[in-house]
Coordinates of C-alpha atoms and ligand atoms in Angstrom, one line a residue:
M13 CA -124.6 141.4 -68.5
E14 CA -122.5 142.3 -71.6
R15 CA -118.8 142.4 -71.0
P16 CA -118.3 146.0 -69.9
F17 CA -115.7 148.5 -71.2
P18 CA -113.9 147.0 -74.3
T19 CA -111.5 149.8 -74.3
V20 CA -110.0 151.3 -71.1
A21 CA -107.7 154.3 -70.8
V22 CA -105.2 154.4 -67.9
V23 CA -103.8 157.8 -67.2
G24 CA -100.6 157.8 -65.2
L25 CA -98.5 154.5 -65.5
G26 CA -96.5 154.5 -62.3
T27 CA -96.7 151.8 -59.6
M28 CA -100.5 151.5 -59.8
G29 CA -101.3 152.6 -63.3
A30 CA -98.8 150.1 -64.9
G31 CA -100.3 147.3 -62.8
V32 CA -103.8 148.2 -63.7
A33 CA -103.0 148.5 -67.5
V34 CA -101.5 144.9 -67.4
A35 CA -104.5 143.5 -65.4
V36 CA -107.0 145.1 -67.9
A37 CA -105.0 143.9 -71.0
R38 CA -104.8 140.4 -69.6
S39 CA -108.6 140.3 -69.7
G40 CA -108.4 140.9 -73.4
R41 CA -109.4 144.5 -73.4
R42 CA -107.6 147.2 -75.3
V43 CA -105.7 149.6 -73.1
I44 CA -104.8 153.2 -73.9
G45 CA -102.0 154.3 -71.6
V46 CA -101.2 158.0 -71.1
E47 CA -98.2 159.4 -69.5
A48 CA -97.0 163.0 -68.9
G49 CA -94.6 163.5 -71.8
P50 CA -92.8 161.4 -74.4
T51 CA -89.9 160.4 -72.1
R52 CA -92.1 159.1 -69.4
A53 CA -94.3 157.4 -71.9
V54 CA -91.3 155.4 -73.2
R55 CA -90.1 154.6 -69.7
A56 CA -93.6 153.5 -68.7
L57 CA -93.8 151.0 -71.6
A58 CA -90.4 149.7 -70.7
R59 CA -91.6 149.2 -67.1
I60 CA -94.6 147.3 -68.3
E61 CA -92.4 145.1 -70.6
A62 CA -90.0 144.4 -67.7
S63 CA -92.7 143.6 -65.2
T64 CA -94.5 141.2 -67.6
A65 CA -91.1 139.6 -68.4
R66 CA -90.7 139.0 -64.7
A67 CA -94.1 137.5 -64.5
V68 CA -93.2 135.1 -67.3
A69 CA -89.9 134.2 -65.5
R70 CA -91.9 133.5 -62.3
G71 CA -94.5 131.4 -64.1
R72 CA -97.3 133.8 -63.5
L73 CA -97.8 134.3 -67.2
T74 CA -96.9 132.4 -70.4
A75 CA -94.8 134.0 -73.1
E76 CA -97.7 133.8 -75.4
E77 CA -100.0 135.6 -72.9
R78 CA -97.4 138.2 -72.5
T79 CA -97.1 138.8 -76.2
A80 CA -100.9 139.0 -76.5
L81 CA -101.4 141.4 -73.7
L82 CA -98.5 143.7 -74.8
A83 CA -100.2 143.9 -78.2
L84 CA -103.3 145.2 -76.5
I85 CA -101.5 148.1 -74.7
E86 CA -100.5 151.3 -76.4
V87 CA -98.8 154.1 -74.5
G88 CA -98.6 157.7 -75.5
D89 CA -98.6 161.2 -74.0
D90 CA -101.6 162.7 -75.6
L91 CA -104.6 162.7 -73.3
A92 CA -106.9 163.2 -76.3
A93 CA -106.4 159.4 -77.0
A94 CA -108.6 158.7 -73.9
A95 CA -111.6 159.9 -76.0
Q96 CA -111.6 156.4 -77.6
A97 CA -112.1 154.6 -74.2
D98 CA -115.4 153.5 -72.6
L99 CA -113.7 153.9 -69.1
V100 CA -110.8 156.1 -68.0
I101 CA -108.9 155.0 -64.9
E102 CA -106.7 157.8 -63.5
E103 CA -103.6 156.8 -61.6
V104 CA -101.6 160.0 -61.3
P105 CA -99.9 161.1 -58.0
E106 CA -102.1 161.8 -54.9
D107 CA -102.6 165.5 -55.4
L108 CA -106.1 167.0 -55.5
E109 CA -105.4 169.9 -57.9
L110 CA -103.6 167.6 -60.3
K111 CA -106.5 165.2 -60.3
R112 CA -109.2 167.9 -60.6
G113 CA -107.4 169.5 -63.5
L114 CA -107.1 166.2 -65.2
F115 CA -110.7 165.3 -64.7
A116 CA -111.9 168.7 -66.0
E117 CA -109.7 168.0 -69.1
L118 CA -111.1 164.5 -69.5
D119 CA -114.6 165.8 -69.2
R120 CA -114.0 168.1 -72.2
I121 CA -112.3 165.4 -74.2
C122 CA -114.3 162.3 -73.7
P123 CA -117.8 161.6 -75.0
P124 CA -120.5 162.2 -72.3
E125 CA -121.1 158.4 -71.8
T126 CA -117.5 157.7 -70.8
L127 CA -117.0 156.7 -67.2
L128 CA -114.2 158.4 -65.4
A129 CA -112.6 156.7 -62.4
T130 CA -110.0 157.9 -60.0
G131 CA -107.5 155.7 -58.3
T132 CA -107.2 158.0 -55.3
T133 CA -106.4 156.5 -51.8
A134 CA -107.5 159.3 -49.6
L135 CA -108.7 162.3 -51.6
S136 CA -112.3 163.1 -51.9
V137 CA -113.8 161.5 -55.0
T138 CA -116.7 164.0 -54.7
R139 CA -114.4 166.9 -55.0
I140 CA -112.7 165.3 -58.0
A141 CA -116.1 164.6 -59.6
A142 CA -117.1 168.3 -59.0
A143 CA -114.4 169.3 -61.5
T144 CA -116.6 167.7 -64.3
A145 CA -120.0 168.2 -65.7
R146 CA -120.8 164.4 -65.3
P147 CA -120.5 163.6 -61.6
E148 CA -123.0 160.7 -62.0
R149 CA -120.4 159.1 -64.2
V150 CA -117.4 159.7 -61.9
L151 CA -116.4 157.1 -59.3
G152 CA -113.4 155.7 -57.4
V153 CA -111.7 152.5 -58.2
H154 CA -109.2 151.7 -55.6
F155 CA -106.8 148.8 -56.5
F156 CA -104.2 147.5 -54.0
N157 CA -100.5 147.3 -54.5
P158 CA -99.2 145.0 -56.2
V159 CA -102.1 144.9 -58.5
H160 CA -101.3 141.5 -60.0
S161 CA -101.6 139.7 -56.6
M162 CA -104.0 141.8 -54.6
K163 CA -107.6 140.7 -55.2
L164 CA -109.4 143.5 -53.5
V165 CA -110.9 146.5 -55.4
E166 CA -112.9 149.1 -53.6
V167 CA -115.6 150.6 -55.9
V168 CA -116.3 154.0 -54.5
R169 CA -119.6 155.8 -55.1
T170 CA -120.1 159.4 -54.2
V171 CA -123.7 160.6 -53.5
L172 CA -124.0 161.5 -57.1
T173 CA -122.5 158.4 -58.8
S174 CA -125.1 156.3 -60.6
P175 CA -125.6 152.8 -59.3
Q176 CA -125.2 151.4 -62.7
A177 CA -121.9 153.0 -63.2
A178 CA -120.6 151.5 -59.9
E179 CA -122.1 148.1 -60.9
Q180 CA -120.4 148.1 -64.3
V181 CA -117.0 148.9 -62.7
A182 CA -117.6 146.1 -60.1
E183 CA -118.3 143.8 -63.1
L184 CA -115.1 144.8 -64.7
A185 CA -113.2 144.1 -61.5
R186 CA -114.7 140.6 -61.2
D187 CA -113.8 140.0 -64.8
L188 CA -110.2 140.9 -63.9
G189 CA -110.3 138.2 -61.3
K190 CA -110.7 140.7 -58.5
E191 CA -113.2 140.9 -55.6
P192 CA -114.9 144.3 -55.6
V193 CA -116.4 145.7 -52.5
A194 CA -118.7 148.7 -52.4
A195 CA -117.7 151.8 -50.4
G196 CA -118.9 155.3 -50.0
D197 CA -116.6 158.4 -50.4
R198 CA -114.7 158.7 -47.2
A199 CA -111.0 159.0 -46.6
G200 CA -109.3 155.7 -46.6
F201 CA -112.5 153.9 -47.7
I202 CA -113.0 150.5 -45.9
A203 CA -109.6 148.8 -45.7
N204 CA -107.2 151.8 -45.2
G205 CA -109.9 153.6 -43.0
L206 CA -109.6 150.7 -40.5
L207 CA -105.9 149.9 -41.1
F208 CA -104.5 153.4 -40.7
A209 CA -106.2 154.2 -37.5
Y210 CA -104.5 151.1 -36.0
L211 CA -101.1 151.8 -37.5
N212 CA -101.4 155.4 -35.9
Q213 CA -102.1 153.9 -32.5
A214 CA -99.1 151.5 -32.9
A215 CA -96.9 154.5 -33.9
A216 CA -98.2 156.4 -30.8
M217 CA -97.6 153.4 -28.6
F218 CA -94.0 153.2 -29.8
E219 CA -93.6 157.0 -29.4
S220 CA -94.7 156.8 -25.7
R221 CA -92.0 154.1 -25.1
Y222 CA -94.6 151.7 -23.8
A223 CA -93.0 148.8 -25.7
T224 CA -90.1 148.4 -28.2
R225 CA -90.7 148.4 -32.0
E226 CA -89.7 144.7 -32.1
D227 CA -92.1 143.8 -29.4
I228 CA -95.0 145.8 -30.8
D229 CA -94.5 144.1 -34.2
A230 CA -94.0 140.6 -32.8
A231 CA -97.1 141.1 -30.5
M232 CA -99.4 141.8 -33.5
R233 CA -97.9 139.0 -35.7
L234 CA -97.9 136.3 -33.1
G235 CA -101.0 137.5 -31.1
C236 CA -103.3 138.2 -34.1
G237 CA -101.7 136.3 -36.9
L238 CA -101.1 139.4 -39.0
P239 CA -98.8 139.1 -41.9
M240 CA -96.6 142.0 -40.7
G241 CA -96.2 144.1 -37.5
P242 CA -97.6 147.7 -37.7
L243 CA -94.3 149.5 -37.6
A244 CA -92.7 147.3 -40.3
L245 CA -95.8 147.9 -42.3
L246 CA -95.6 151.7 -41.9
D247 CA -92.0 151.4 -43.2
L248 CA -93.3 149.5 -46.2
I249 CA -96.1 151.8 -47.0
G250 CA -94.0 154.9 -46.5
V251 CA -94.2 157.0 -43.4
D252 CA -95.0 160.1 -45.5
T253 CA -97.9 158.4 -47.4
A254 CA -99.3 157.1 -44.1
R255 CA -99.2 160.6 -42.6
T256 CA -101.0 162.0 -45.6
V257 CA -103.7 159.4 -45.5
L258 CA -104.1 160.0 -41.7
E259 CA -104.3 163.8 -42.3
A260 CA -107.1 163.3 -44.7
M261 CA -108.9 160.9 -42.4
Y262 CA -108.6 163.4 -39.5
E263 CA -109.8 166.2 -41.7
Q264 CA -113.1 164.4 -42.3
S265 CA -113.5 162.6 -38.9
K266 CA -112.1 165.0 -36.5
D267 CA -111.4 161.9 -34.5
R268 CA -108.2 162.4 -32.5
L269 CA -107.2 158.8 -33.0
H270 CA -106.8 159.7 -36.7
A271 CA -104.6 162.7 -36.0
P272 CA -101.1 161.6 -37.2
A273 CA -99.0 160.6 -34.2
P274 CA -96.3 163.3 -33.8
I275 CA -93.5 160.7 -34.4
L276 CA -94.8 160.3 -38.1
G277 CA -94.3 164.0 -38.7
Q278 CA -90.8 163.9 -37.1
L279 CA -89.7 161.0 -39.2
V280 CA -91.0 162.7 -42.4
A281 CA -89.3 166.0 -41.6
A282 CA -86.0 164.0 -41.0
G283 CA -86.4 162.2 -44.4
L284 CA -86.8 158.8 -42.7
L285 CA -89.7 157.6 -44.9
G286 CA -89.3 153.9 -44.4
R287 CA -87.9 151.3 -46.7
K288 CA -87.7 153.5 -49.7
S289 CA -85.2 155.9 -47.9
G290 CA -83.4 153.1 -46.1
R291 CA -84.7 154.1 -42.7
G292 CA -87.9 154.7 -40.9
F293 CA -89.0 152.9 -37.7
Y294 CA -86.2 150.4 -38.7
T295 CA -83.0 150.9 -40.5
Y296 CA -82.5 148.9 -43.7
E297 CA -79.4 147.7 -45.5
A298 CA -80.0 150.2 -48.3
P299 CA -82.7 152.4 -49.6
G300 CA -85.3 150.1 -51.2
S301 CA -84.1 147.1 -49.2
S302 CA -86.6 145.0 -47.2
T303 CA -83.9 143.7 -44.9
P304 CA -83.5 145.6 -41.6
V305 CA -80.2 145.8 -39.9
A306 CA -79.9 145.0 -36.2
E307 CA -79.2 148.1 -34.2
E308 CA -76.9 148.2 -31.2
A309 CA -78.9 146.9 -28.3
A310 CA -79.5 149.8 -26.0
A311 CA -76.3 149.6 -24.0
A312 CA -76.9 145.8 -23.4
E313 CA -79.4 146.6 -20.6
A314 CA -77.8 145.4 -17.4
R315 CA -80.7 143.1 -16.3
P316 CA -80.1 140.8 -13.3
A317 CA -80.3 137.1 -13.9
G318 CA -83.7 135.5 -13.3
R319 CA -84.5 133.2 -10.4
E320 CA -84.3 129.4 -10.9
V321 CA -87.7 127.8 -11.9
R322 CA -87.6 124.0 -11.4
S323 CA -91.3 123.5 -10.8
V324 CA -94.5 125.4 -11.5
G325 CA -98.1 125.6 -10.3
V326 CA -101.1 126.6 -12.4
C327 CA -104.3 127.7 -10.6
G328 CA -107.6 127.1 -12.4
S329 CA -109.2 124.4 -14.5
G330 CA -110.6 126.2 -17.5
T331 CA -109.4 126.5 -21.1
M332 CA -106.4 128.8 -20.4
A333 CA -105.2 127.0 -17.3
T334 CA -105.3 123.6 -19.1
G335 CA -103.5 125.1 -22.1
I336 CA -100.8 126.6 -19.9
V337 CA -100.3 123.4 -18.0
E338 CA -99.7 121.7 -21.4
V339 CA -97.1 124.3 -22.4
F340 CA -95.1 123.7 -19.2
A341 CA -95.4 120.0 -19.1
K342 CA -94.4 119.6 -22.7
A343 CA -91.3 121.6 -22.0
G344 CA -90.4 119.1 -19.2
L345 CA -91.4 121.1 -16.1
P346 CA -93.2 119.4 -13.3
V347 CA -96.6 121.1 -12.9
L348 CA -99.1 121.2 -10.1
L349 CA -102.6 121.7 -11.5
A350 CA -104.4 123.3 -8.7
A351 CA -108.3 123.7 -8.9
R352 CA -111.0 124.4 -6.4
S353 CA -111.6 120.7 -5.9
Q354 CA -109.8 117.5 -6.6
E355 CA -112.5 116.5 -9.0
K356 CA -112.2 119.7 -11.1
A357 CA -108.4 119.3 -11.2
E358 CA -108.8 115.6 -12.3
R359 CA -111.2 116.7 -15.0
A360 CA -108.8 119.4 -16.3
K361 CA -106.0 116.8 -16.5
A362 CA -108.4 114.6 -18.5
Q363 CA -108.9 117.5 -20.9
L364 CA -105.1 117.9 -21.1
A365 CA -104.8 114.2 -21.9
K366 CA -107.4 114.6 -24.8
S367 CA -105.5 117.6 -26.1
L368 CA -102.2 115.7 -26.1
E369 CA -104.0 112.7 -27.7
R370 CA -105.1 115.0 -30.6
S371 CA -101.5 116.1 -31.1
V372 CA -100.4 112.5 -31.3
A373 CA -103.2 111.6 -33.8
K374 CA -101.9 114.5 -35.9
G375 CA -98.4 113.3 -35.8
R376 CA -97.2 116.4 -33.9
L377 CA -96.3 114.5 -30.7
T378 CA -94.9 111.1 -30.1
E379 CA -96.6 108.7 -27.7
Q380 CA -93.5 108.9 -25.5
A381 CA -93.6 112.6 -25.3
R382 CA -97.3 112.5 -24.4
D383 CA -96.7 110.1 -21.6
A384 CA -93.8 112.1 -20.3
A385 CA -95.8 115.3 -20.3
L386 CA -98.8 113.7 -18.6
A387 CA -96.6 112.1 -15.9
L388 CA -95.3 115.5 -15.0
V389 CA -98.8 116.9 -14.2
T390 CA -100.1 116.4 -10.7
P391 CA -103.7 117.5 -10.2
T392 CA -104.7 118.8 -6.8
G393 CA -107.8 120.2 -5.1
G394 CA -105.9 122.3 -2.5
Y395 CA -103.8 125.4 -3.1
Q396 CA -101.8 124.5 0.0
D397 CA -99.9 122.0 -2.1
L398 CA -98.3 124.9 -4.0
A399 CA -96.1 125.7 -1.0
D400 CA -92.8 124.6 -2.7
V401 CA -93.3 125.6 -6.3
D402 CA -90.9 128.3 -7.8
L403 CA -93.5 130.0 -9.9
V404 CA -97.3 130.0 -9.9
V405 CA -99.5 131.1 -12.9
E406 CA -103.1 132.0 -12.0
A407 CA -105.7 131.4 -14.7
V408 CA -108.9 131.6 -12.7
A409 CA -112.1 133.6 -13.6
E410 CA -111.6 137.1 -15.0
D411 CA -113.0 138.8 -11.8
L412 CA -110.8 141.0 -9.7
A413 CA -112.3 140.0 -6.3
V414 CA -111.7 136.3 -7.1
K415 CA -108.2 136.9 -8.3
R416 CA -107.3 139.2 -5.3
E417 CA -108.6 136.5 -2.9
L418 CA -106.5 133.9 -4.6
F419 CA -103.4 136.1 -4.4
T420 CA -103.9 136.6 -0.8
A421 CA -104.1 132.9 -0.3
L422 CA -101.0 132.3 -2.5
D423 CA -99.1 134.9 -0.4
R424 CA -99.8 132.8 2.7
I425 CA -99.0 129.5 1.1
V426 CA -96.2 129.8 -1.4
K427 CA -92.6 129.9 -0.2
P428 CA -90.8 133.3 -0.2
G429 CA -89.0 134.1 -3.4
A430 CA -91.4 132.3 -5.7
V431 CA -92.8 134.2 -8.6
L432 CA -96.6 134.8 -8.7
A433 CA -98.0 135.5 -12.1
T434 CA -101.5 136.3 -13.4
T435 CA -102.7 135.6 -16.9
T436 CA -105.4 138.3 -16.8
S437 CA -106.2 140.0 -20.1
S438 CA -108.1 143.0 -18.8
L439 CA -107.5 143.5 -15.1
P440 CA -104.6 145.5 -13.5
V441 CA -101.8 143.3 -12.5
I442 CA -100.9 145.7 -9.7
S443 CA -104.4 145.0 -8.1
C444 CA -103.4 141.4 -7.8
A445 CA -100.0 142.4 -6.5
T446 CA -101.3 144.6 -3.7
A447 CA -103.4 141.7 -2.4
T448 CA -100.1 140.1 -1.3
S449 CA -97.4 141.2 1.0
R450 CA -94.8 140.8 -1.7
P451 CA -95.9 142.9 -4.8
Q452 CA -92.3 142.8 -6.1
D453 CA -92.8 139.1 -6.9
V454 CA -96.1 139.6 -8.8
I455 CA -96.1 139.9 -12.6
G456 CA -98.5 139.4 -15.6
M457 CA -97.9 136.5 -18.0
H458 CA -100.6 137.0 -20.6
F459 CA -100.9 133.9 -22.7
F460 CA -103.1 133.7 -25.8
N461 CA -105.8 131.1 -26.6
P462 CA -105.1 128.3 -27.4
A463 CA -102.0 128.5 -25.2
P464 CA -100.2 125.4 -26.7
A465 CA -100.5 126.8 -30.2
M466 CA -100.1 130.5 -29.7
K467 CA -96.4 131.6 -29.4
L468 CA -96.9 134.9 -27.8
V469 CA -96.7 135.9 -24.1
E470 CA -97.1 139.4 -23.0
V471 CA -94.9 139.9 -19.9
V472 CA -96.4 142.7 -17.9
S473 CA -94.3 144.3 -15.2
T474 CA -96.0 146.7 -12.7
V475 CA -94.3 149.7 -11.1
L476 CA -93.4 147.4 -8.2
T477 CA -92.2 144.2 -10.1
A478 CA -88.6 143.4 -9.3
E479 CA -86.3 143.2 -12.3
D480 CA -85.2 139.7 -11.5
V481 CA -88.8 138.6 -11.5
T482 CA -89.2 140.0 -15.1
A483 CA -86.0 138.3 -16.0
T484 CA -87.2 135.0 -14.5
V485 CA -90.4 135.1 -16.7
L486 CA -88.5 136.1 -19.9
E487 CA -86.1 133.2 -19.3
L488 CA -89.0 130.8 -18.6
C489 CA -90.8 131.9 -21.8
A490 CA -87.7 131.0 -23.8
K491 CA -87.4 127.7 -22.0
V492 CA -91.0 126.7 -22.9
R493 CA -90.6 128.0 -26.4
K494 CA -92.8 131.1 -26.3
H495 CA -92.0 134.5 -27.6
P496 CA -92.2 137.1 -24.8
V497 CA -92.8 140.7 -25.4
E498 CA -92.4 143.2 -22.5
C499 CA -94.9 145.9 -21.6
G500 CA -96.3 147.9 -18.8
D501 CA -99.3 147.4 -16.7
R502 CA -102.0 149.3 -18.5
A503 CA -105.3 148.3 -20.0
G504 CA -105.1 146.1 -23.1
F505 CA -101.3 145.6 -22.8
I506 CA -100.0 145.6 -26.5
V507 CA -102.3 143.4 -28.5
N508 CA -105.7 144.2 -27.1
A509 CA -105.0 147.9 -27.0
L510 CA -104.3 147.8 -30.7
L511 CA -106.8 145.2 -31.7
F512 CA -110.0 146.2 -30.0
P513 CA -110.2 149.8 -31.1
Y514 CA -109.8 148.5 -34.7
L515 CA -112.7 146.0 -34.1
N516 CA -114.8 148.8 -32.6
D517 CA -114.1 151.0 -35.6
A518 CA -115.3 148.2 -37.8
V519 CA -118.6 148.0 -35.8
R520 CA -119.0 151.8 -36.1
M521 CA -118.4 151.6 -39.9
L522 CA -121.2 149.0 -40.1
A523 CA -123.5 150.9 -37.8
E524 CA -123.1 154.0 -40.1
H525 CA -124.2 151.9 -43.0
Y526 CA -120.9 152.7 -44.7
A527 CA -120.3 149.1 -45.8
T528 CA -121.7 145.6 -45.1
V529 CA -120.4 142.9 -42.7
D530 CA -119.3 140.9 -45.7
D531 CA -117.6 143.7 -47.6
I532 CA -115.7 144.9 -44.5
D533 CA -114.5 141.3 -43.7
T534 CA -113.5 140.8 -47.3
A535 CA -111.7 144.2 -47.5
M536 CA -109.5 143.4 -44.4
K537 CA -108.7 139.9 -45.6
L538 CA -107.9 140.7 -49.2
G539 CA -106.7 144.2 -48.8
C540 CA -104.5 143.7 -45.7
G541 CA -103.9 139.9 -45.6
Y542 CA -105.6 139.5 -42.3
P543 CA -106.4 135.9 -41.4
M544 CA -110.0 136.8 -40.4
G545 CA -112.2 139.9 -40.9
P546 CA -113.2 142.0 -37.9
F547 CA -116.7 140.5 -37.7
E548 CA -115.5 137.0 -38.1
L549 CA -113.1 137.7 -35.2
L550 CA -115.7 139.4 -33.0
D551 CA -118.0 136.4 -33.4
V552 CA -115.3 134.0 -32.4
V553 CA -114.0 136.0 -29.5
G554 CA -117.5 136.7 -28.2
L555 CA -119.3 140.1 -28.3
D556 CA -119.6 140.2 -24.5
V557 CA -115.9 139.6 -24.0
S558 CA -115.1 142.2 -26.7
L559 CA -117.4 144.7 -25.1
T560 CA -115.8 144.3 -21.7
I561 CA -112.3 144.8 -23.1
E562 CA -113.5 147.9 -25.0
K563 CA -115.0 149.3 -21.8
V564 CA -111.8 148.8 -19.9
L565 CA -109.8 150.6 -22.7
H566 CA -112.2 153.4 -22.7
Q567 CA -112.1 153.7 -19.0
E568 CA -108.3 153.7 -18.9
F569 CA -107.6 156.2 -21.7
R570 CA -110.9 158.2 -21.7
E571 CA -110.5 158.7 -25.4
P572 CA -113.8 159.5 -26.9
G573 CA -113.0 157.4 -30.0
L574 CA -112.6 154.3 -27.8
A575 CA -116.1 154.4 -26.5
A576 CA -117.7 151.0 -27.4
A577 CA -119.9 151.3 -30.4
P578 CA -123.6 151.3 -29.4
L579 CA -124.4 148.6 -31.9
L580 CA -122.0 146.2 -30.0
E581 CA -123.8 147.1 -26.7
H582 CA -127.2 146.4 -28.4
L583 CA -126.2 143.0 -29.7
V584 CA -124.8 142.0 -26.3
A585 CA -128.0 143.2 -24.6
A586 CA -130.0 141.1 -27.0
G587 CA -128.0 138.0 -26.1
C588 CA -126.3 137.9 -29.6
L589 CA -122.8 137.1 -28.3
G590 CA -121.3 135.4 -31.4
R591 CA -120.6 131.8 -32.2
K592 CA -121.3 130.6 -28.7
T593 CA -124.9 131.7 -28.8
G594 CA -125.4 130.9 -32.5
R595 CA -125.8 134.5 -33.4
G596 CA -123.6 137.6 -33.4
F597 CA -122.8 139.7 -36.5
R598 CA -123.7 136.7 -38.5
D599 CA -125.9 133.6 -37.8
H600 CA -124.1 130.5 -37.0
A601 CA -125.3 126.9 -37.0
R602 CA -125.4 125.8 -33.3
R603 CA -122.9 123.1 -32.5
Ligands
LIG1 N1 -98.7 152.9 -54.4 C1 -99.7 152.3 -53.7 O1 -99.5 151.5 -52.9 C2 -101.1 152.8 -54.0 C3 -102.2 151.9 -53.7 C4 -103.5 152.2 -54.0 C5 -103.8 153.4 -54.6 N2 -102.8 154.3 -54.9 C6 -103.1 155.6 -55.5 O2 -102.9 155.4 -56.9 C7 -102.6 156.6 -57.5 C8 -101.3 156.5 -58.3 O3 -100.2 156.2 -57.3 P1 -98.8 155.5 -57.7 O4 -98.3 155.0 -56.4 O5 -99.1 154.7 -58.9 O6 -98.0 156.8 -58.1 P2 -96.6 156.9 -59.0 O7 -96.0 158.1 -58.6 O8 -95.9 155.6 -58.9 O9 -97.2 157.0 -60.5 C9 -97.9 158.2 -61.0 C10 -97.6 158.3 -62.4 O10 -98.4 159.3 -63.0 C11 -97.7 160.0 -64.0 N3 -98.3 161.3 -64.1 C12 -98.1 162.5 -63.4 N4 -98.9 163.4 -63.9 C13 -99.5 163.0 -64.9 C14 -100.3 163.5 -66.0 N5 -100.8 164.8 -65.8 N6 -100.8 162.8 -66.9 C15 -100.5 161.4 -67.1 N7 -99.6 160.9 -66.2 C16 -99.2 161.6 -65.2 C17 -96.2 160.0 -63.4 O11 -95.3 160.2 -64.5 C18 -96.2 158.6 -62.8 O12 -95.7 157.7 -63.8 C19 -102.5 157.6 -56.4 O13 -103.8 158.3 -56.3 C20 -102.3 156.8 -55.2 O14 -102.8 157.4 -54.0 C21 -101.5 154.0 -54.6

């Protein structure tokens, strides 16, 4: 294909427009920049000069490249100059009437073959196109901020946009070194459509005081590997912007999960818009600063000291149990590894030995530390040996009847005053607690897989858990170098309650043929910096496991938007469970 669009006009040279102008000029194209009025035009050019000078200072651009690209950019305040362009990209503020007026004007000024693209985030491209007499040549081109480093570009077609126009713009994006994905005209498109629903749930979770802002953010960073926690991200994006995007999403979807959480409105009304105003969910050193200031700890919560933990027991012989044993043993705690038979316990210890061996091979553990850890682990085939341990973590099958039976047995066996913990990810901790005569000593300790590597532990207190039991587990987490977050005993705790509705939204987006598996995964990785796309993650976690968690969440909250996507149920029914069966949302080579 011929190199498309030798001349590109960019209207509005603010945050996004200036970035787009530079990216386009870098590809050797001529750029006609248009601002509103002579003063703004001068300021816009100065901004472009300054940002490219910074790029040179940081080694992202050579001085020669900068000179060459600046020579290709002209900036003025006369929209008529856009008539010389093959493509016009509009990047003015997010205001429908402003954009519609501009498009009507551009339609009059530009030759009929010129393509007109809007940079809108959440407005209807279709309504903007309707202001022109050439809707087949109008589309959305959604870059991400900062344009120079974010690779994603969503190319948005309305029902009237010609496929060739979209393909040409995608080609331009590739030529700028970006990765274009195809999206239809829907508020938020792919990346923001999935991201903002999740941010909204996190804001609502904070508002309901289910967990602190620090714990919600740490949970999502450490439990899912996200680059930022949701509340810190809302502060970065701007609480006002987030609310506007969510309003637009709700307007279209009428899904209550998109209705902006009331706290967002309150923050906006109070002028607490996030980093830009120096305060949002967090308080920052100054407006525009990215450094949050520590706020006074809420009256230094008078929590009692924890109980002493000198030895621990772990029940189970699977992946989680073995991983948890490794965590404790590496921290120097004697561990009883209790399984249903001596043989199973011995096998689990052998697994552990292999895992430690791998760490030695990778240079992460000394041979001495390996031997010391192994020497601390005693495998046993009988739970009666747990009588004297100070804390037990149960990691047996995710089945309430099995767990309750085990807790009843532990209640009979383990000494009074010991802490009894479950690592369940989807069952109510209180149902384990009530299987004992000492529910005050029962708590959730939700480790993540693989336990030795994942820093996060969700510490789940029920309505009956004693405060010193919670304190014991928090202290223990610190001792074994895990990061604890505290939450209550409701479905999904923090991480799964925020993660799985997002994964479910992605499945629904796919089922509606809004975007492809690859485009959705790419959008989340490149647009939001996620380590994996939603379909990659679903295939790793297992579609059956995901479906179970989604059903538990739906049953707990009865929110229609949380109902598991029928496509997920179909795939599970068909035996397509992800990597483990060789087929899920993608085909995988069987191992
Ligand atoms: N900032 C982001 O993170 C981001 C990311 C993706 C998309 N967007 C979208 O990109 C678009 C631009 O956003 P922004 O953040 O760059 O806004 P901005 O406020 O930084 O810049 C807008 C610029 O448009 C100029 N302008 C206003 N009216 C004009 C007119 N009639 N003609 C020419 N110029 C005019 C303003 O002077 C200003 O320089 C919006 O639709 C926004 O939703 C923003």
